[in-house]
Coordinates of C-alpha atoms in Angstrom, one line a residue:
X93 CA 255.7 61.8 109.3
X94 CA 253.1 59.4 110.8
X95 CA 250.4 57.9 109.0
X96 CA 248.0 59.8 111.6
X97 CA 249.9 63.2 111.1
X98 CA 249.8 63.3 107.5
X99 CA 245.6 62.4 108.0
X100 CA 245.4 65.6 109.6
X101 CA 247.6 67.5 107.3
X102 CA 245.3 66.3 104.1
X103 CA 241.8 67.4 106.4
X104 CA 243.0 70.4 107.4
X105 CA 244.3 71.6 103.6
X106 CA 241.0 70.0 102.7
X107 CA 239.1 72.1 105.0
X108 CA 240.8 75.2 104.3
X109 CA 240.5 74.4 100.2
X110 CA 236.8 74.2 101.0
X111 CA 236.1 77.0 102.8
X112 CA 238.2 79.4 99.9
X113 CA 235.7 78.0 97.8
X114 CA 233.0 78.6 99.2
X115 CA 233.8 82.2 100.3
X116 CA 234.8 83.3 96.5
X117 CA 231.0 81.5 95.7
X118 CA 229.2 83.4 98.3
X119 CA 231.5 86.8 97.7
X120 CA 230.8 86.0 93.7
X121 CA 226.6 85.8 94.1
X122 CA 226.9 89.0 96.4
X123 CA 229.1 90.8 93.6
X124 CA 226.9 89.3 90.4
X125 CA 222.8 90.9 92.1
X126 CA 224.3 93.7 94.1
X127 CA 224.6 97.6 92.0
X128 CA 227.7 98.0 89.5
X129 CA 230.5 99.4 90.4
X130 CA 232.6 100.1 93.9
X131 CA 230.0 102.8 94.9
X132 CA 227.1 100.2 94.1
X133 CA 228.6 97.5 96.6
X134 CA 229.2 100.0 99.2
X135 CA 225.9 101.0 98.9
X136 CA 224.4 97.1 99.1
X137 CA 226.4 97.3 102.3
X138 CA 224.8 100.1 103.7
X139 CA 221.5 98.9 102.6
X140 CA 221.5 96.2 104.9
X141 CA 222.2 97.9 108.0
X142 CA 220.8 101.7 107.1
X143 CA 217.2 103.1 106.6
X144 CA 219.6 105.6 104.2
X145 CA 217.0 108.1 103.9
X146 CA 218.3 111.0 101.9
X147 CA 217.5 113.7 103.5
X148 CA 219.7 112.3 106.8
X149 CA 222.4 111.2 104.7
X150 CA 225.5 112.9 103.0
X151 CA 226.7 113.3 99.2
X152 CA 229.7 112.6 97.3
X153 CA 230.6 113.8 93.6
X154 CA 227.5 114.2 91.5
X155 CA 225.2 114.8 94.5
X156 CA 225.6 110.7 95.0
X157 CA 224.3 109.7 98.6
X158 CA 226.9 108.0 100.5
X159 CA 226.2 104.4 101.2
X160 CA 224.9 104.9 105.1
X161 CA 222.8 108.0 106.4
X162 CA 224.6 110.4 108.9
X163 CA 224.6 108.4 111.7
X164 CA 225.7 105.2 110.4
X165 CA 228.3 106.8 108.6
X166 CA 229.7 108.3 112.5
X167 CA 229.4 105.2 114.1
X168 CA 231.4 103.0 111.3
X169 CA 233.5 105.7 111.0
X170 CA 234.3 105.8 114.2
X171 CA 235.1 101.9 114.6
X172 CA 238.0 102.6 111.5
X173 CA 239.2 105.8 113.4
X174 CA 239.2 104.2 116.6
X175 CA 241.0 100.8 115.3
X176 CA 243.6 102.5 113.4
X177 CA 244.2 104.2 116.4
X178 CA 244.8 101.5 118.1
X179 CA 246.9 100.1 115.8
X180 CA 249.2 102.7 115.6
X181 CA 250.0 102.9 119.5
X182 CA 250.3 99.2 119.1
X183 CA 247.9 97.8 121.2
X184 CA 246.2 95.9 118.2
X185 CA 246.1 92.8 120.4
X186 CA 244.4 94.5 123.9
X187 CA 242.4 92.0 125.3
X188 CA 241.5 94.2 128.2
X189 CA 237.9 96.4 128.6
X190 CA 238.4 100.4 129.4
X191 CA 238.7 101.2 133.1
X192 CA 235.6 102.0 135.1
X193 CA 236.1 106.2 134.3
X194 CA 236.2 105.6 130.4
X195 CA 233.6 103.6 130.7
X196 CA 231.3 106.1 132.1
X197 CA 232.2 108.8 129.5
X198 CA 231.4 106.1 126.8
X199 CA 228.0 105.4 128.5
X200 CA 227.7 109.0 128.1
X201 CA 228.1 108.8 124.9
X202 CA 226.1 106.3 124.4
X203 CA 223.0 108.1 126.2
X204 CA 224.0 111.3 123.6
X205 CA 223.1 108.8 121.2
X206 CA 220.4 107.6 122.2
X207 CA 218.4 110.9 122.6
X208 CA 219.6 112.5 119.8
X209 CA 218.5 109.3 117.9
X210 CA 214.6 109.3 119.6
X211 CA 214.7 113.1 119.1
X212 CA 215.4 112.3 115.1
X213 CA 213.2 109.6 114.7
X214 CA 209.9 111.4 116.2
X215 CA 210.7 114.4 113.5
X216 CA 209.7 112.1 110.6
X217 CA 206.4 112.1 111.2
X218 CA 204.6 114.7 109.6
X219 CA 202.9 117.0 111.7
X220 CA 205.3 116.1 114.7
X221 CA 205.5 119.2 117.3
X222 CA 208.0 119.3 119.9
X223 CA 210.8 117.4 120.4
X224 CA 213.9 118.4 122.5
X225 CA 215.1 120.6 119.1
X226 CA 215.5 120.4 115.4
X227 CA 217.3 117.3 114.0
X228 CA 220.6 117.7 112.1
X229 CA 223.2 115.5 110.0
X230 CA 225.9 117.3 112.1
X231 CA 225.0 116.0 115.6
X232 CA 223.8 112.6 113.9
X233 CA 227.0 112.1 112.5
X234 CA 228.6 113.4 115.9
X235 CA 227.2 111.4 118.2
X236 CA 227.4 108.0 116.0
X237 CA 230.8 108.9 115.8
X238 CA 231.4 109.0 119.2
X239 CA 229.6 105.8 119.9
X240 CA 231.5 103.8 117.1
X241 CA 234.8 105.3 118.9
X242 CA 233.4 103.2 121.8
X243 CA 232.2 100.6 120.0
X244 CA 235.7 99.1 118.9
X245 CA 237.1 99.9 122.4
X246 CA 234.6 96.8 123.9
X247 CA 234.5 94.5 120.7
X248 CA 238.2 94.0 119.7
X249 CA 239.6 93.0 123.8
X250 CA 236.7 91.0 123.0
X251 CA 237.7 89.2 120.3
X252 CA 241.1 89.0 121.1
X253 CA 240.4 88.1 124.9
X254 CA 238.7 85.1 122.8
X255 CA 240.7 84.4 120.2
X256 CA 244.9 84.3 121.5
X257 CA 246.6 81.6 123.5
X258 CA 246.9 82.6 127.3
X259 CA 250.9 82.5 126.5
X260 CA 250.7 85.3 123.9
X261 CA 247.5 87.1 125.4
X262 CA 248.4 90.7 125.6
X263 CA 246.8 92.2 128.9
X264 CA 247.0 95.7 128.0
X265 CA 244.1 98.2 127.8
X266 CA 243.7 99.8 124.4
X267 CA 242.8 102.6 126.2
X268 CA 244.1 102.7 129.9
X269 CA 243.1 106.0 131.2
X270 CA 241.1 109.3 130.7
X271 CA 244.0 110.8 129.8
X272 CA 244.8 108.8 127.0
X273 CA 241.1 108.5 125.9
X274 CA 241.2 112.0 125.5
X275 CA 243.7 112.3 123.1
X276 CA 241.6 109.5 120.7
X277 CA 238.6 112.0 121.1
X278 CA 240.9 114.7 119.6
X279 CA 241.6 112.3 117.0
X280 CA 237.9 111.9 116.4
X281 CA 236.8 115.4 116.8
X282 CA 239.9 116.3 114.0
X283 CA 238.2 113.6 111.9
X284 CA 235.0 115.3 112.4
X285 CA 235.9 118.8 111.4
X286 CA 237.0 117.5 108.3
X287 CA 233.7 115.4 107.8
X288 CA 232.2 118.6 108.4
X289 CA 233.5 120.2 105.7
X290 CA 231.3 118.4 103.6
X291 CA 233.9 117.7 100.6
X292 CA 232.9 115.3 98.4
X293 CA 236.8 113.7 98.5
X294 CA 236.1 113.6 101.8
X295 CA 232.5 112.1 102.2
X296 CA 233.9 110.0 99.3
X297 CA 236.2 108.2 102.1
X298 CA 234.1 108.5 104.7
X299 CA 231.9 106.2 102.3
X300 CA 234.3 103.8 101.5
X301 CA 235.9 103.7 105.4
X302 CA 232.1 103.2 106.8
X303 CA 231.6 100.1 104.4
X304 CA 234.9 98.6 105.7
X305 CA 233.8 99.6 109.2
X306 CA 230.4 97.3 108.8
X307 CA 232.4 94.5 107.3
X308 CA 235.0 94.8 110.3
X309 CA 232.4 95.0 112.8
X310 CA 230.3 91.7 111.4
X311 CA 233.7 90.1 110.6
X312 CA 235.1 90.1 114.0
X313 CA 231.7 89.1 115.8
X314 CA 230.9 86.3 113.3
X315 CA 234.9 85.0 113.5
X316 CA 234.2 84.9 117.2
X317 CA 231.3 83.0 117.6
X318 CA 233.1 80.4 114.6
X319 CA 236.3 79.9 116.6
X320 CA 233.6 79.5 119.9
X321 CA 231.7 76.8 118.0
X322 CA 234.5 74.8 117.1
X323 CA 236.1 74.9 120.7
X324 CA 239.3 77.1 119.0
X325 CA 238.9 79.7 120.9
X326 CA 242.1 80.5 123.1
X327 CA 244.1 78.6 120.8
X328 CA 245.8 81.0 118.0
X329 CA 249.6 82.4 118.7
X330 CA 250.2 84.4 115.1
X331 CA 248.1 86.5 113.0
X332 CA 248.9 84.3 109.8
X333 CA 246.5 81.6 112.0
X334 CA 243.9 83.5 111.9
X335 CA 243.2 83.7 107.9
X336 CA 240.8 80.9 108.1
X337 CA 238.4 82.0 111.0
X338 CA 238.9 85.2 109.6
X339 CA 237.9 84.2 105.9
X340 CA 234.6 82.6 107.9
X341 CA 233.9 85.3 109.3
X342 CA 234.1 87.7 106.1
X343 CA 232.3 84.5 104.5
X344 CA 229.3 84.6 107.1
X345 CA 229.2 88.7 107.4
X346 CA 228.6 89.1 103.3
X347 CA 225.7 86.1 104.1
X348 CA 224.5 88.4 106.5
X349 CA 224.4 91.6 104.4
X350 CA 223.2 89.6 101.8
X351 CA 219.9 88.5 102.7
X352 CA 219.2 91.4 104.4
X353 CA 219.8 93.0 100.7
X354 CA 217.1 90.2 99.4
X355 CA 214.9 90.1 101.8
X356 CA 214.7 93.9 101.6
X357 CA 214.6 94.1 98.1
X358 CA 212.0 91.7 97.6
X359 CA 209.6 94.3 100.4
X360 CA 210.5 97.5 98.6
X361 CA 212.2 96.7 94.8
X362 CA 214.5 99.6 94.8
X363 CA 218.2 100.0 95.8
X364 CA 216.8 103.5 97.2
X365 CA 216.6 104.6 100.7
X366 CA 213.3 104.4 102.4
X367 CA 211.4 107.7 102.2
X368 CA 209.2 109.3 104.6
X369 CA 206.9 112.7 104.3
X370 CA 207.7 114.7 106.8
X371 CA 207.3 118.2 108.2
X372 CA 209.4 121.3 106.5
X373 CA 212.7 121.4 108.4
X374 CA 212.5 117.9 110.2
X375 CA 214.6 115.7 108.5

């Protein structure tokens, strides 16, 4: 081995030492000021991305509020649902976007979304009259579902379109047709039904799989925009390459999540969801 070779060898195990060590620091300050327990993390997660009001949120054993409020617990739900999915027809490495036609029925979703969200948010003010009709968890959950379903379908041939050597690049479509998007909406609507039934072994998972869904989500965009930074982008052939940008990416997502969690803290001082007065019946 050259003198040059062995240089490199030495940085990069340096590198990689460094940035283990700085991830179990960062991951260890999260886990020291964040609630005890699994429950209490998962709820730090969700308190950085979620209003988690309770009224709009579902409960677990012992009337416990799940982590994110309905509709955050869809839409992260969704992203698992829709990535295992995707794993298990082995397309996992996709790099291309959905064809024109799925894309219009995600839009749709999307616009779902959207007014059911607007419709929500003007029924927690007290007093409020109108509105299209009366706010529910069910079609808050529903339609974030739908839209996290969507969301994975444009973010992972993202991140793999950026992320794999043109020689290994796999130019499938996770989803190539309406046909076949059709059968992951059964999926999801399956998934829903038993959300639905509003067990608490269920909502209990549906915590723990919309915490992992966040985490994914941040992961993959923050990995991204590391491998972009340092030019590496279009360079990786093997999953086992992608630990390190991976690890930055988990690093920089739990930096994330936790200053949100400060910052927030230090406005409100409770681990509680915000609470609003509102009218009987709107929440």
């Amino acid at each position: 081995m050259s003198t040059s070779t062995s240089t490199k060898v030495v940085s990069s195990r340096l590198t990689g030492w460094f940035f283990i060590l700085f991830a179990l620091t960062v991951i260890g300050i999260w886990l020291s000021y964040t609630p005890d327990g699994v429950q209490g993390k998962a709820d730090a997660v969700g308190y950085a991305i979620c209003h988690r009001i309770e009224e709009r949120s579902f409960t677990t054993y012992g009337d416990r509020q799940l982590p994110m409020c309905a509709r955050c617990s869809g839409i992260y739900t969704g992203v698992m649902v829709g990535f295992i999915s995707i794993a298990a027809v082995g397309r996992l490495r996709a790099s291309r976007l959905p064809t024109l036609k799925v894309g219009m029925v995600m839009l749709l979703f999307l616009i779902v979304f959207g007014v059911d969200g607007l419709n929500s948010y003007f029924h927690l003010f007290p007093n409020f009259e109108g509105g299209l009709y009366e706010p529910n968890n069910t079609l808050r959950v529903s339609t974030g579902f739908f839209v996290g379903l969507s969301m994975i379908h444009g973010l992972l041939p993202f991140w793999n379109a950026s992320v794999w050597h043109p020689k290994v690049l796999d130019l499938r479509r996770a989803v190539n047709n309406l046909r076949e998007f059709a059968m992951y909406i059964g999926v999801a609507i399956i998934v829903l039904l038993l959300i639905l039934l509003n067990s608490p072994f269920i909502m209990l998972i549906v915590g723990f799989m919309s915490t992992i869904g966040v985490l994914l989500v941040l992961t993959l965009a923050m990995s991204s925009m590391f491998m972009n930074i340092l030019r590496l982008d279009g360079s990786y052939t093997h999953w086992s390459q992608l630990w390190l940008p991976m690890l930055v990416g988990l690093t920089a997502a739990i930096i994330l999540i936790g200053g949100i969690d400060a910052l927030r803290y230090a406005l409100t001082g409770t681990w509680e969801g915000f609470t609003f007065v509102t009218q009987a019946g709107g929440t």
